[in-house]
Coordinates of C-alpha atoms (C1' of nucleotides) in Angstrom, one line a residue:
Chain A
M1 CA 73.0 76.4 133.4
T2 CA 76.6 77.5 133.6
T3 CA 78.5 75.0 135.6
Q4 CA 81.9 76.7 135.3
T5 CA 82.8 80.4 135.4
L6 CA 85.0 81.8 132.7
R7 CA 87.7 82.0 135.2
D8 CA 87.5 78.3 135.9
Q9 CA 87.5 77.5 132.2
I10 CA 90.6 79.6 131.7
A11 CA 92.3 77.8 134.6
G12 CA 91.4 74.6 132.8
L13 CA 93.1 75.8 129.6
L14 CA 96.2 76.8 131.5
R15 CA 96.3 73.4 133.1
A16 CA 96.1 71.7 129.7
G17 CA 98.8 74.1 128.5
L18 CA 101.1 73.3 131.4
E19 CA 100.7 69.6 130.8
A20 CA 101.1 69.9 127.1
A21 CA 104.3 71.8 127.5
Q22 CA 105.7 69.0 129.5
T23 CA 104.7 66.1 127.2
S24 CA 106.0 68.0 124.3
G25 CA 109.3 68.5 126.1
A26 CA 109.2 72.3 126.1
L27 CA 109.4 72.0 129.9
P28 CA 110.8 69.3 132.2
P29 CA 108.3 67.3 134.2
F30 CA 106.8 68.9 137.3
D31 CA 103.6 68.8 139.4
V32 CA 101.1 71.2 138.1
P33 CA 100.3 73.6 141.0
N34 CA 97.1 75.3 141.9
I35 CA 96.4 77.7 139.1
S36 CA 95.2 81.2 140.0
V37 CA 93.5 83.2 137.4
D38 CA 92.5 86.8 138.1
P39 CA 90.5 89.3 136.1
S40 CA 92.9 91.9 134.8
R41 CA 92.8 95.3 136.2
H42 CA 94.0 97.1 133.1
A43 CA 92.8 96.6 129.5
A44 CA 96.5 96.4 128.4
H45 CA 96.7 93.1 130.3
G46 CA 93.8 91.5 128.5
D47 CA 90.8 90.2 130.3
Y48 CA 92.3 87.5 132.6
G49 CA 95.8 86.8 133.7
S50 CA 97.6 84.2 135.6
P51 CA 100.8 84.5 137.6
V52 CA 101.2 80.7 137.7
C53 CA 104.6 80.8 136.0
M54 CA 106.1 83.0 138.6
G55 CA 105.6 80.4 141.2
L56 CA 107.1 77.7 138.9
A57 CA 110.3 79.6 138.5
R58 CA 111.8 78.2 141.7
V59 CA 110.7 74.6 140.9
L60 CA 112.0 74.7 137.3
R61 CA 115.0 76.9 138.0
R62 CA 114.1 79.0 135.0
A63 CA 113.0 82.6 134.6
P64 CA 109.2 83.0 134.8
L65 CA 109.1 84.8 131.5
Q66 CA 110.8 81.9 129.9
I67 CA 108.4 79.5 131.4
A68 CA 105.4 81.5 130.3
Q69 CA 106.8 81.6 126.8
A70 CA 107.2 77.9 126.8
V71 CA 103.6 77.4 128.0
A72 CA 101.6 79.9 126.0
P73 CA 101.9 78.1 122.7
H74 CA 100.6 74.9 124.2
V75 CA 97.4 76.5 125.6
P76 CA 94.6 74.8 123.6
P77 CA 92.4 77.1 121.6
A78 CA 88.9 77.9 122.8
S79 CA 86.0 79.7 121.2
F80 CA 86.0 82.5 123.8
V81 CA 89.7 83.2 123.6
E82 CA 91.1 85.6 121.0
K83 CA 94.7 85.4 122.0
V84 CA 97.0 84.3 124.7
A85 CA 99.9 86.6 125.4
V86 CA 102.9 86.6 127.6
A87 CA 103.9 89.7 129.6
P88 CA 106.8 90.4 131.9
P89 CA 107.8 89.4 134.4
G90 CA 106.0 86.1 133.5
Y91 CA 102.2 86.6 133.3
I92 CA 100.1 84.7 130.8
N93 CA 97.2 86.9 129.7
F94 CA 94.0 85.9 128.0
Y95 CA 92.1 88.2 125.7
L96 CA 88.4 87.4 125.1
D97 CA 87.3 87.1 121.5
P98 CA 85.2 90.1 120.6
T99 CA 82.9 88.1 118.3
W100 CA 82.3 85.6 121.1
L101 CA 81.7 88.4 123.6
A102 CA 79.1 90.0 121.4
E103 CA 77.3 86.6 121.1
Q104 CA 77.0 86.4 124.9
A105 CA 74.5 89.3 124.9
P106 CA 71.6 87.1 123.7
V107 CA 72.9 84.1 125.8
I108 CA 72.7 86.2 128.9
L109 CA 69.3 87.6 128.0
E110 CA 68.0 84.1 127.5
A111 CA 69.3 82.9 130.8
G112 CA 67.1 85.6 132.4
E113 CA 67.2 86.0 136.1
A114 CA 69.1 82.6 136.3
W115 CA 72.1 84.5 135.0
G116 CA 74.7 84.6 137.6
N117 CA 73.8 81.3 139.2
V118 CA 76.6 78.9 139.8
D119 CA 76.8 75.4 141.2
L120 CA 79.1 75.9 144.1
G121 CA 76.8 74.5 146.7
A122 CA 76.0 71.3 144.8
G123 CA 72.6 71.2 146.5
K124 CA 74.1 71.2 150.0
R125 CA 71.7 72.5 152.6
V126 CA 72.8 75.6 154.5
Q127 CA 71.0 77.4 157.2
V128 CA 71.5 81.1 157.7
E129 CA 70.5 82.2 161.1
F130 CA 70.3 86.0 161.5
V131 CA 68.9 89.0 163.3
S132 CA 67.7 86.8 166.3
A133 CA 67.4 90.0 168.3
N134 CA 65.8 89.6 171.7
P135 CA 62.1 89.8 171.3
T136 CA 61.7 92.6 173.8
G137 CA 61.2 95.6 171.5
P138 CA 61.1 96.8 167.9
I139 CA 63.9 96.2 165.5
T140 CA 66.7 98.7 165.8
I141 CA 69.0 100.1 163.1
G142 CA 71.8 98.1 164.5
S143 CA 69.9 94.9 163.9
A144 CA 69.1 96.1 160.4
R145 CA 72.7 95.6 159.4
N146 CA 72.4 92.0 160.6
A147 CA 69.2 91.6 158.8
V148 CA 70.5 92.9 155.5
I149 CA 73.8 90.9 155.7
G150 CA 72.0 87.7 156.6
D151 CA 69.2 88.0 154.0
T152 CA 71.6 89.0 151.2
L153 CA 74.0 86.2 152.1
A154 CA 71.1 83.8 152.0
S155 CA 70.2 85.0 148.5
V156 CA 73.8 84.8 147.3
L157 CA 74.2 81.3 148.6
A158 CA 71.0 80.2 146.9
A159 CA 72.3 81.7 143.7
A160 CA 75.5 79.7 144.3
G161 CA 73.6 76.5 144.4
Y162 CA 72.9 75.9 148.0
G163 CA 69.6 74.9 149.5
V164 CA 69.1 77.8 151.8
E165 CA 66.8 78.4 154.8
R166 CA 66.5 81.6 156.7
E167 CA 66.0 81.3 160.4
Y168 CA 65.3 83.7 163.3
Y169 CA 66.3 82.4 166.7
V170 CA 63.9 83.7 169.3
N171 CA 65.5 84.2 172.7
D172 CA 62.4 83.7 174.7
A173 CA 63.8 81.8 177.6
G174 CA 65.2 83.2 180.9
S175 CA 65.4 86.7 182.2
K176 CA 64.7 88.6 179.0
A177 CA 61.2 87.2 178.8
R178 CA 60.6 87.9 182.5
K179 CA 61.9 91.4 182.2
L180 CA 59.4 92.1 179.4
G181 CA 56.6 90.5 181.5
V182 CA 57.5 92.7 184.5
S183 CA 57.8 95.8 182.4
L184 CA 54.4 95.2 180.8
F185 CA 52.8 94.4 184.1
L186 CA 54.0 97.5 185.9
Q187 CA 53.0 99.7 183.1
Y188 CA 49.7 98.0 182.8
A189 CA 49.0 98.4 186.5
A190 CA 50.1 102.0 186.4
L191 CA 47.8 102.8 183.5
L192 CA 44.9 101.3 185.4
G193 CA 45.6 103.4 188.4
A194 CA 46.8 100.5 190.5
P195 CA 50.6 101.0 190.6
V196 CA 52.6 98.1 191.8
S197 CA 56.2 98.3 193.0
L198 CA 58.6 95.5 192.2
D199 CA 62.3 95.6 192.8
E200 CA 63.1 94.4 189.3
E201 CA 64.7 95.9 186.2
I202 CA 62.3 96.9 183.4
Y203 CA 62.5 98.1 179.8
P204 CA 61.7 101.8 179.8
G205 CA 60.9 102.3 176.1
A206 CA 57.7 104.1 175.0
Y207 CA 56.6 101.0 173.1
I208 CA 55.9 99.3 176.5
V209 CA 53.3 101.9 177.2
D210 CA 51.7 101.3 173.8
M211 CA 51.7 97.6 174.4
A212 CA 50.2 98.0 177.9
Q213 CA 47.4 100.1 176.4
E214 CA 46.8 97.5 173.8
L215 CA 46.6 94.9 176.6
I216 CA 44.1 96.9 178.5
A217 CA 41.9 97.1 175.4
E218 CA 42.2 93.4 175.0
V219 CA 41.7 92.1 178.5
G220 CA 40.7 95.0 180.8
R221 CA 41.7 94.6 184.4
R222 CA 41.9 90.8 184.4
Y223 CA 45.6 90.6 185.3
L224 CA 45.2 92.7 188.3
E225 CA 42.9 90.1 189.8
V226 CA 45.3 87.2 189.5
D227 CA 48.5 86.4 191.4
T228 CA 51.3 88.7 190.3
E229 CA 53.7 85.9 189.3
T230 CA 51.0 84.4 187.2
A231 CA 50.3 87.7 185.6
I232 CA 54.0 88.3 184.8
H233 CA 54.4 85.0 183.2
A234 CA 51.3 85.4 181.1
L235 CA 52.3 88.9 180.1
A236 CA 55.7 87.7 179.1
D237 CA 54.2 85.2 176.7
W238 CA 51.7 87.7 175.4
G239 CA 54.4 90.3 175.1
I240 CA 56.8 88.2 173.2
A241 CA 54.1 87.1 170.7
K242 CA 53.2 90.7 170.2
V243 CA 56.7 91.8 169.8
L244 CA 57.4 89.1 167.3
D245 CA 54.5 90.3 165.2
V246 CA 56.1 93.7 165.2
V247 CA 59.5 92.4 164.5
A248 CA 58.3 90.3 161.6
D249 CA 56.4 93.2 160.2
D250 CA 59.4 95.6 160.6
L251 CA 61.6 93.1 158.8
A252 CA 59.1 92.6 156.1
Q253 CA 59.3 96.3 155.4
L254 CA 62.9 95.8 154.8
R255 CA 62.0 92.8 152.5
V256 CA 63.4 90.3 155.0
H257 CA 61.4 87.1 155.5
F258 CA 62.2 84.0 157.5
D259 CA 61.4 80.4 156.7
T260 CA 61.6 79.4 160.4
W261 CA 61.3 81.0 163.8
R262 CA 63.0 78.7 166.3
H263 CA 62.3 79.3 169.9
E264 CA 64.9 78.9 172.6
R265 CA 62.3 77.7 175.0
D266 CA 61.6 74.7 172.9
L267 CA 65.2 73.6 173.2
Y268 CA 64.6 73.3 176.9
A269 CA 61.0 72.1 176.8
S270 CA 61.9 69.2 174.4
G271 CA 64.5 68.0 176.8
L272 CA 67.2 68.6 174.2
F273 CA 69.3 70.7 176.5
T274 CA 69.2 68.1 179.3
E275 CA 70.3 65.5 176.7
M276 CA 73.2 67.6 175.6
L277 CA 74.3 68.3 179.1
E278 CA 74.5 64.6 179.7
R279 CA 76.4 64.2 176.5
L280 CA 78.9 66.8 177.6
R281 CA 79.1 65.3 181.0
A282 CA 79.8 61.9 179.6
G283 CA 82.6 63.4 177.5
G284 CA 84.2 64.9 180.6
Y285 CA 83.5 68.5 179.6
V286 CA 81.4 69.4 182.6
V287 CA 82.8 70.8 185.9
E288 CA 80.7 71.7 189.0
R289 CA 82.3 74.6 190.9
D290 CA 81.0 77.3 193.2
G291 CA 77.5 75.9 192.8
A292 CA 77.5 76.5 189.1
T293 CA 77.9 74.1 186.2
W294 CA 80.8 74.9 183.8
F295 CA 81.8 73.8 180.3
S296 CA 85.4 73.0 180.3
H297 CA 87.4 72.4 177.1
S298 CA 91.1 72.3 176.4
A299 CA 90.7 74.7 173.5
L300 CA 89.3 77.4 175.9
A301 CA 91.5 79.6 178.0
Q302 CA 88.8 79.6 180.7
D303 CA 85.8 77.5 181.6
A304 CA 82.5 78.9 180.6
V305 CA 79.3 78.9 182.7
L306 CA 76.5 76.7 181.5
I307 CA 74.2 76.9 184.5
R308 CA 74.6 79.7 187.0
S309 CA 74.5 78.9 190.7
P310 CA 71.3 79.1 192.8
Q311 CA 73.2 81.1 195.4
V312 CA 73.9 83.9 192.9
I313 CA 70.8 83.6 190.7
P314 CA 67.7 82.7 192.7
N315 CA 65.3 82.4 189.8
P316 CA 65.8 79.0 188.2
E317 CA 64.6 80.4 184.8
D318 CA 67.5 82.7 184.7
R319 CA 70.2 80.1 185.4
P320 CA 71.0 78.6 182.0
T321 CA 73.3 80.8 180.0
Y322 CA 73.2 81.5 176.3
L323 CA 75.9 78.9 175.9
A324 CA 73.6 76.3 177.3
S325 CA 71.0 76.8 174.7
D326 CA 73.6 77.3 172.0
V327 CA 74.9 73.8 172.5
A328 CA 71.4 72.4 172.1
Y329 CA 70.7 74.7 169.2
L330 CA 73.8 73.6 167.2
W331 CA 72.7 70.0 167.7
D332 CA 69.2 70.9 166.6
K333 CA 70.6 72.5 163.4
L334 CA 73.3 70.2 162.4
V335 CA 72.2 66.8 163.7
L336 CA 68.4 66.8 164.2
R337 CA 67.7 68.9 161.1
N338 CA 70.9 67.8 159.4
F339 CA 71.9 71.0 157.7
D340 CA 75.3 70.6 156.0
R341 CA 76.3 74.1 157.2
A342 CA 75.1 76.6 159.7
I343 CA 75.9 80.2 159.3
Y344 CA 75.6 82.6 162.2
V345 CA 75.4 86.3 161.7
W346 CA 76.5 87.9 164.9
G347 CA 77.5 91.4 165.9
A348 CA 81.2 91.7 166.6
D349 CA 80.4 92.3 170.3
H350 CA 79.7 88.6 170.6
H351 CA 83.0 87.5 169.1
G352 CA 84.1 86.2 172.4
D353 CA 81.4 83.5 172.3
V354 CA 82.6 82.0 169.0
P355 CA 85.4 79.9 170.5
R356 CA 83.0 78.5 173.1
V357 CA 80.4 77.5 170.6
L358 CA 83.1 75.9 168.3
A359 CA 84.5 74.0 171.3
A360 CA 81.0 72.9 172.3
A361 CA 80.5 71.6 168.8
E362 CA 83.7 69.7 168.9
A363 CA 82.8 68.3 172.3
V364 CA 79.4 66.9 171.2
G365 CA 80.9 65.5 168.1
V366 CA 79.9 68.0 165.5
D367 CA 82.6 69.1 163.0
P368 CA 83.2 72.7 163.8
E369 CA 84.0 73.3 160.1
R370 CA 80.3 73.1 159.5
L371 CA 79.7 76.3 161.5
T372 CA 80.5 79.7 160.0
F373 CA 80.3 82.9 162.0
V374 CA 79.9 86.2 160.3
L375 CA 80.9 88.9 162.7
Y376 CA 79.9 92.3 161.5
Q377 CA 81.1 95.4 163.2
L378 CA 78.5 97.5 164.9
V379 CA 76.6 100.5 163.6
T380 CA 77.1 103.8 165.2
L381 CA 74.3 106.2 164.6
R382 CA 74.8 109.9 164.2
R383 CA 72.3 112.7 164.2
G384 CA 73.4 116.3 163.8
G385 CA 77.0 115.1 164.1
Q386 CA 76.3 113.7 167.5
E387 CA 76.5 110.0 168.3
V388 CA 73.2 108.5 169.3
R389 CA 73.8 105.8 171.9
M390 CA 71.2 103.1 171.7
S391 CA 70.1 100.3 173.9
K392 CA 66.8 98.7 174.6
S393 CA 67.7 98.6 178.2
S394 CA 67.9 102.4 178.3
G395 CA 64.8 102.7 176.2
E396 CA 66.8 104.9 173.8
F397 CA 67.0 103.7 170.3
V398 CA 66.1 104.5 166.8
T399 CA 63.9 102.0 165.2
L400 CA 64.2 100.5 161.8
R401 CA 60.6 101.4 161.1
E402 CA 61.2 105.1 161.7
L403 CA 64.0 105.1 159.1
I404 CA 62.2 103.0 156.6
D405 CA 59.3 105.4 156.8
E406 CA 61.7 108.2 155.9
V407 CA 63.9 106.8 153.2
G408 CA 62.5 103.4 152.2
P409 CA 64.1 100.0 152.3
D410 CA 66.4 100.3 149.3
P411 CA 68.8 102.9 150.5
I412 CA 69.0 101.2 153.8
R413 CA 69.8 97.9 152.3
F414 CA 72.4 99.3 149.9
M415 CA 74.1 101.3 152.6
M416 CA 74.3 98.4 154.9
L417 CA 75.8 96.3 152.1
T418 CA 78.4 98.7 150.7
R419 CA 81.0 98.0 153.3
T420 CA 82.7 94.8 154.3
V421 CA 81.4 93.3 157.5
D422 CA 84.7 94.1 159.2
V423 CA 84.4 97.9 159.3
S424 CA 82.1 99.6 161.6
L425 CA 79.4 101.6 160.0
D426 CA 78.6 105.2 160.7
F427 CA 75.0 105.8 159.9
D428 CA 74.2 109.5 159.6
L429 CA 70.5 109.9 160.0
D430 CA 70.5 113.5 158.6
L431 CA 72.5 112.4 155.7
A432 CA 70.4 109.4 155.0
V433 CA 67.4 111.6 154.8
E434 CA 68.6 114.8 153.3
Q435 CA 71.0 113.4 150.8
S436 CA 69.0 110.4 149.8
D437 CA 69.1 111.4 146.2
R438 CA 72.9 111.3 146.3
N439 CA 73.0 107.8 147.7
P440 CA 74.7 105.4 145.3
V441 CA 71.7 103.2 145.4
Y442 CA 70.0 105.7 143.0
Y443 CA 72.9 105.5 140.7
V444 CA 72.3 101.8 140.1
Q445 CA 68.6 102.1 140.0
Y446 CA 68.8 105.0 137.6
A447 CA 70.7 102.9 135.2
H448 CA 67.9 100.4 135.2
T449 CA 65.4 103.1 134.8
R450 CA 67.3 104.7 132.0
I451 CA 67.2 101.4 130.1
A452 CA 63.5 101.2 130.7
G453 CA 63.3 104.7 129.2
V454 CA 65.2 103.6 126.1
L455 CA 62.9 100.7 125.6
R456 CA 59.9 102.9 125.9
K457 CA 61.4 105.2 123.4
A458 CA 61.8 102.3 121.0
E459 CA 58.1 101.5 121.3
E460 CA 57.1 105.1 120.8
V461 CA 58.8 105.1 117.4
G462 CA 57.1 101.9 116.5
L463 CA 59.9 99.4 117.2
D464 CA 59.7 96.1 118.9
P465 CA 61.9 96.4 122.0
D466 CA 62.0 92.6 122.4
V467 CA 63.5 92.0 119.0
M468 CA 66.5 89.8 119.0
G469 CA 69.1 91.7 117.0
N470 CA 72.2 90.5 115.4
P471 CA 75.0 90.4 118.0
A472 CA 77.7 90.6 115.3
L473 CA 76.8 94.3 115.1
L474 CA 78.0 94.9 118.6
V475 CA 81.5 96.0 118.1
H476 CA 81.9 99.3 119.9
P477 CA 84.3 99.1 122.9
S478 CA 81.6 100.4 125.2
E479 CA 79.3 97.7 124.1
L480 CA 81.9 95.0 124.6
D481 CA 82.9 96.4 128.0
L482 CA 79.3 96.3 129.1
I483 CA 79.1 92.6 128.1
R484 CA 82.4 91.8 129.8
K485 CA 80.9 93.1 133.1
M486 CA 77.6 91.2 132.6
L487 CA 79.7 88.1 132.0
A488 CA 81.4 88.5 135.4
L489 CA 78.3 88.1 137.5
P490 CA 78.8 84.3 138.1
E491 CA 82.3 85.1 139.3
I492 CA 81.0 87.7 141.7
V493 CA 78.4 85.3 143.1
T494 CA 81.1 82.8 143.6
L495 CA 83.3 85.3 145.3
A496 CA 80.6 86.5 147.6
A497 CA 79.5 83.0 148.5
D498 CA 83.0 81.6 148.9
H499 CA 84.0 84.3 151.2
I500 CA 80.7 85.0 152.8
A501 CA 81.0 88.5 151.7
P502 CA 77.8 90.0 150.3
H503 CA 79.3 93.5 149.9
H504 CA 80.8 92.5 146.5
L505 CA 77.4 92.8 145.0
T506 CA 77.3 96.5 145.6
T507 CA 80.7 97.1 144.0
Y508 CA 79.6 95.0 141.1
A509 CA 76.3 96.8 140.7
L510 CA 78.0 100.2 140.7
D511 CA 80.5 99.0 138.1
L512 CA 77.8 97.6 135.9
A513 CA 75.7 100.7 136.1
A514 CA 78.7 102.9 135.2
L515 CA 79.4 100.8 132.2
F516 CA 75.8 101.1 131.1
H517 CA 76.0 104.8 131.4
A518 CA 79.2 104.8 129.3
F519 CA 77.4 102.7 126.7
Y520 CA 74.5 105.1 126.7
R521 CA 76.8 108.0 126.2
D522 CA 78.7 106.5 123.4
C523 CA 76.1 104.5 121.6
R524 CA 72.8 105.8 120.4
V525 CA 70.4 102.9 120.8
V526 CA 67.2 104.0 119.0
D527 CA 68.0 105.2 115.6
P528 CA 65.3 104.8 112.9
D529 CA 67.9 105.2 110.2
A530 CA 69.8 102.1 111.4
P531 CA 67.2 99.5 112.2
E532 CA 69.7 96.6 112.3
L533 CA 72.0 98.3 114.7
T534 CA 69.1 99.5 116.8
A535 CA 67.8 95.9 117.1
A536 CA 71.2 94.7 118.2
R537 CA 71.5 97.5 120.8
L538 CA 68.0 97.0 122.0
M539 CA 68.9 93.4 122.7
L540 CA 72.1 94.5 124.6
S541 CA 70.0 96.9 126.6
Q542 CA 67.5 94.2 127.5
S543 CA 70.4 92.0 128.7
A544 CA 71.9 94.8 130.7
K545 CA 68.5 95.6 132.2
M546 CA 68.0 92.0 133.2
V547 CA 71.5 91.7 134.8
L548 CA 71.0 94.9 136.7
A549 CA 67.7 93.7 138.0
R550 CA 69.2 90.4 139.0
V551 CA 71.9 92.1 141.1
L552 CA 69.4 94.4 142.6
H553 CA 67.1 91.5 143.5
L554 CA 70.0 89.6 145.0
M555 CA 70.5 92.6 147.3
G556 CA 66.8 92.6 148.1
M557 CA 66.2 95.8 146.2
E558 CA 63.7 97.0 143.6
A559 CA 64.6 97.5 140.0
P560 CA 62.3 100.4 139.1
E561 CA 61.0 101.2 135.6
R562 CA 60.7 104.9 136.4
M563 CA 62.1 107.2 139.0
Chain B
rG1 C1' 96.6 92.7 181.1
rC2 C1' 94.5 89.3 177.3
rC3 C1' 91.2 88.5 172.7
rC4 C1' 88.7 90.4 168.1
rC5 C1' 88.0 94.4 164.1
rC6 C1' 89.8 98.7 161.8
rG7 C1' 93.9 102.4 160.1
rU8 C1' 94.4 103.2 152.1
rA9 C1' 93.6 110.9 148.6
rG10 C1' 90.4 116.4 152.8
rC11 C1' 86.0 112.8 154.2
rG12 C1' 83.6 107.8 153.6
rC13 C1' 85.1 103.2 151.5
rA14 C1' 86.9 99.2 147.4
rA15 C1' 90.9 96.4 145.8
rU16 C1' 88.3 88.7 143.4
rU17 C1' 91.7 87.4 149.6
rG18 C1' 99.8 87.1 148.0
rG19 C1' 100.1 89.4 141.7
rA20 C1' 101.3 93.8 137.0
rU21 C1' 100.3 100.9 136.7
rA22 C1' 96.1 100.9 144.4
rG23 C1' 90.3 102.2 142.3
rC24 C1' 85.1 104.4 143.4
rG25 C1' 81.9 108.0 145.6
rC26 C1' 81.5 112.6 148.3
rG27 C1' 83.9 117.3 148.6
rG28 C1' 87.4 121.0 145.4
rC29 C1' 88.3 123.2 140.4
rG30 C1' 86.8 123.4 135.0
rG31 C1' 83.3 121.7 131.3
rA32 C1' 78.6 119.1 128.6
rC33 C1' 71.3 119.2 128.4
rU34 C1' 66.5 122.1 121.1
rU35 C1' 69.4 114.7 120.9
rC36 C1' 66.7 107.4 123.9
rU37 C1' 65.5 110.8 131.6
rA38 C1' 71.6 115.7 133.4
rA39 C1' 69.4 111.1 139.8
rU40 C1' 73.9 111.3 133.9
rC41 C1' 78.6 112.2 131.5
rC42 C1' 83.7 114.4 130.5
rG43 C1' 88.3 116.7 132.2
rU44 C1' 91.4 118.0 136.4
rA45 C1' 93.8 118.1 141.3
rG46 C1' 94.6 114.8 145.4
rG47 C1' 98.9 108.5 147.8
rU48 C1' 105.8 106.7 151.3
rU49 C1' 98.4 102.1 152.0
rG50 C1' 99.5 104.6 160.6
rU51 C1' 105.2 103.7 161.9
rG52 C1' 109.4 100.3 161.8
rA53 C1' 111.5 95.6 160.8
rG54 C1' 110.7 90.7 158.5
rU55 C1' 108.9 86.6 155.0
rU56 C1' 108.4 86.3 149.4
rC57 C1' 110.2 86.4 142.6
rG58 C1' 106.2 89.8 144.3
rA59 C1' 103.0 92.7 150.3
rA60 C1' 97.5 97.4 151.2
rU61 C1' 96.9 92.0 152.0
rC62 C1' 101.1 87.3 155.7
rU63 C1' 104.6 87.6 160.6
rC64 C1' 106.5 90.5 164.8
rA65 C1' 106.9 95.1 167.5
rC66 C1' 105.0 99.9 168.3
rC67 C1' 101.2 104.1 167.6
rG68 C1' 96.0 105.5 167.2
rG69 C1' 90.4 104.3 167.0
rG70 C1' 86.3 100.8 168.2
rG71 C1' 84.4 96.3 170.5
rG72 C1' 84.8 92.2 174.1
rU73 C1' 86.7 90.1 178.5
rG74 C1' 84.4 83.5 184.2
rC75 C1' 77.6 83.2 186.8
rC76 C1' 75.0 90.6 181.8
rA77 C1' 71.9 90.0 177.7

RNA sequence: GCCCCCGUAGCGCAAUUGGAUAGCGCGGCGGACUUCUAAUCCGUAGGUUGUGAGUUCGAAUCUCACCGGGGGUGCCA
């Protein structure tokens, strides 16, 4: 498998060139700096360019152009490089060899869906924890963004050579669980004509009623005959298990699957939290004040509550904060289970918690560098131009399931991925439904479908669509541009994995589709009068189809044969 | 008050993370289907990258200040 991207190989050539220029005396001795190589934005600049000589100008006290001219002749030849050129004010540009380019079509095709894989991770184990929505109701559209980012990131990291596990953290401890239990119990009692009044907050969503009805069908009046507290606890457990089934099912509809479901409760039940509290205490990070237990760390502007005071919070189950279990959880991830890295996908509304978790990691002796937080901006939902305010506490939200039933998982996944995590997402429900055929997702999928159509056409006229043609016949600019783009996939995977930025896949997929459409426009594939050329172009089409499928699959989408 | 994110063409967003001439979609205007699927393609119009300073050979990208939008902010989840 490819171990080095083209970019890296070109950087290597440049390094050799810079060194050779010194040993030959063309340039005085200097330390070779980091060499940046960028894909060119304009064809006039070749395929790749490096500004490295610009930075050397100061060191060498010479004009960048002069340095570049001294280096370029010393860049060693390579099979994939047609020429090396110098351009003002001091760039060194690389032009890929057309013959070599054409030969990559079969190479890519033979790599199959492994095309695009790189060895960035070197087998390191990384855990991606995402969604982790409170198990108190169905998955919302807001959580869908989390789900898609996390899942796609996991796929990208796997392609980049990491050993990846997907995990859902179940917040089943404390007041959320109780609130669900209370909500169910009250609804259950009401449905059975034995209304109970309790002075506690409840979840008002309609799904509570459905669940209560289901409960009655399962157990009848049994929970009215036991102690109320016992019933609430039992119903909390029952409710969470039920909700998790629904959550898993909703997410499966979005093609998101988890390797592990880790329960917050277990972090307490196993004694891990107690252990970590002692560890923090021993390190001098714990302060008792106002009846509460605080985490105190010099990196934090303020102390953070670990355990709330009994005077303020009577119910013991409600006293530990998220930070308390987060400390245990990071230990669980990075020490007990020994992942090399842990990635947290969080909504930006939790950004304030990041410094606390990082400080806690440092305090218990875990290198904070091993934690990465992906903070994505929230989704605002619009319907008829109006913002739809959502919260499970108010019972008002649009579920993922409703949307999937209307538009299917692919447009949702693509739309959630097209933007960087840093921009908030306006999700227009009417638009998503009404204009679904104008969603860019179909542009990419249609390119795949179109290729499938070409291959079917080949069969219709009695040709073998799997024939390996002669790549030397691929000389049209549109053919070579398409190959160039296919060749870039390993770099895109590297980019997305390095920067934890899965949105690069969508941009790439659109570019690739556009270049296929251009090829389709310019180059007739199936031509019975030119069997050799047809074979070569069928091979190229197969390659393009495979790369499109690979990108779509990385994004968790389907690559349809027909639309 | 303090912290985080955003501000790029009428609208929604990219820009390989400091590189060359800032791209794409939608919308506008004008074209292309007896040809492998027109869910496509071609042409055209549209920019002082919020404002002002600074750093740098070079800034949409980094720094500072200001303006505007969103989110968070010691016992909520």
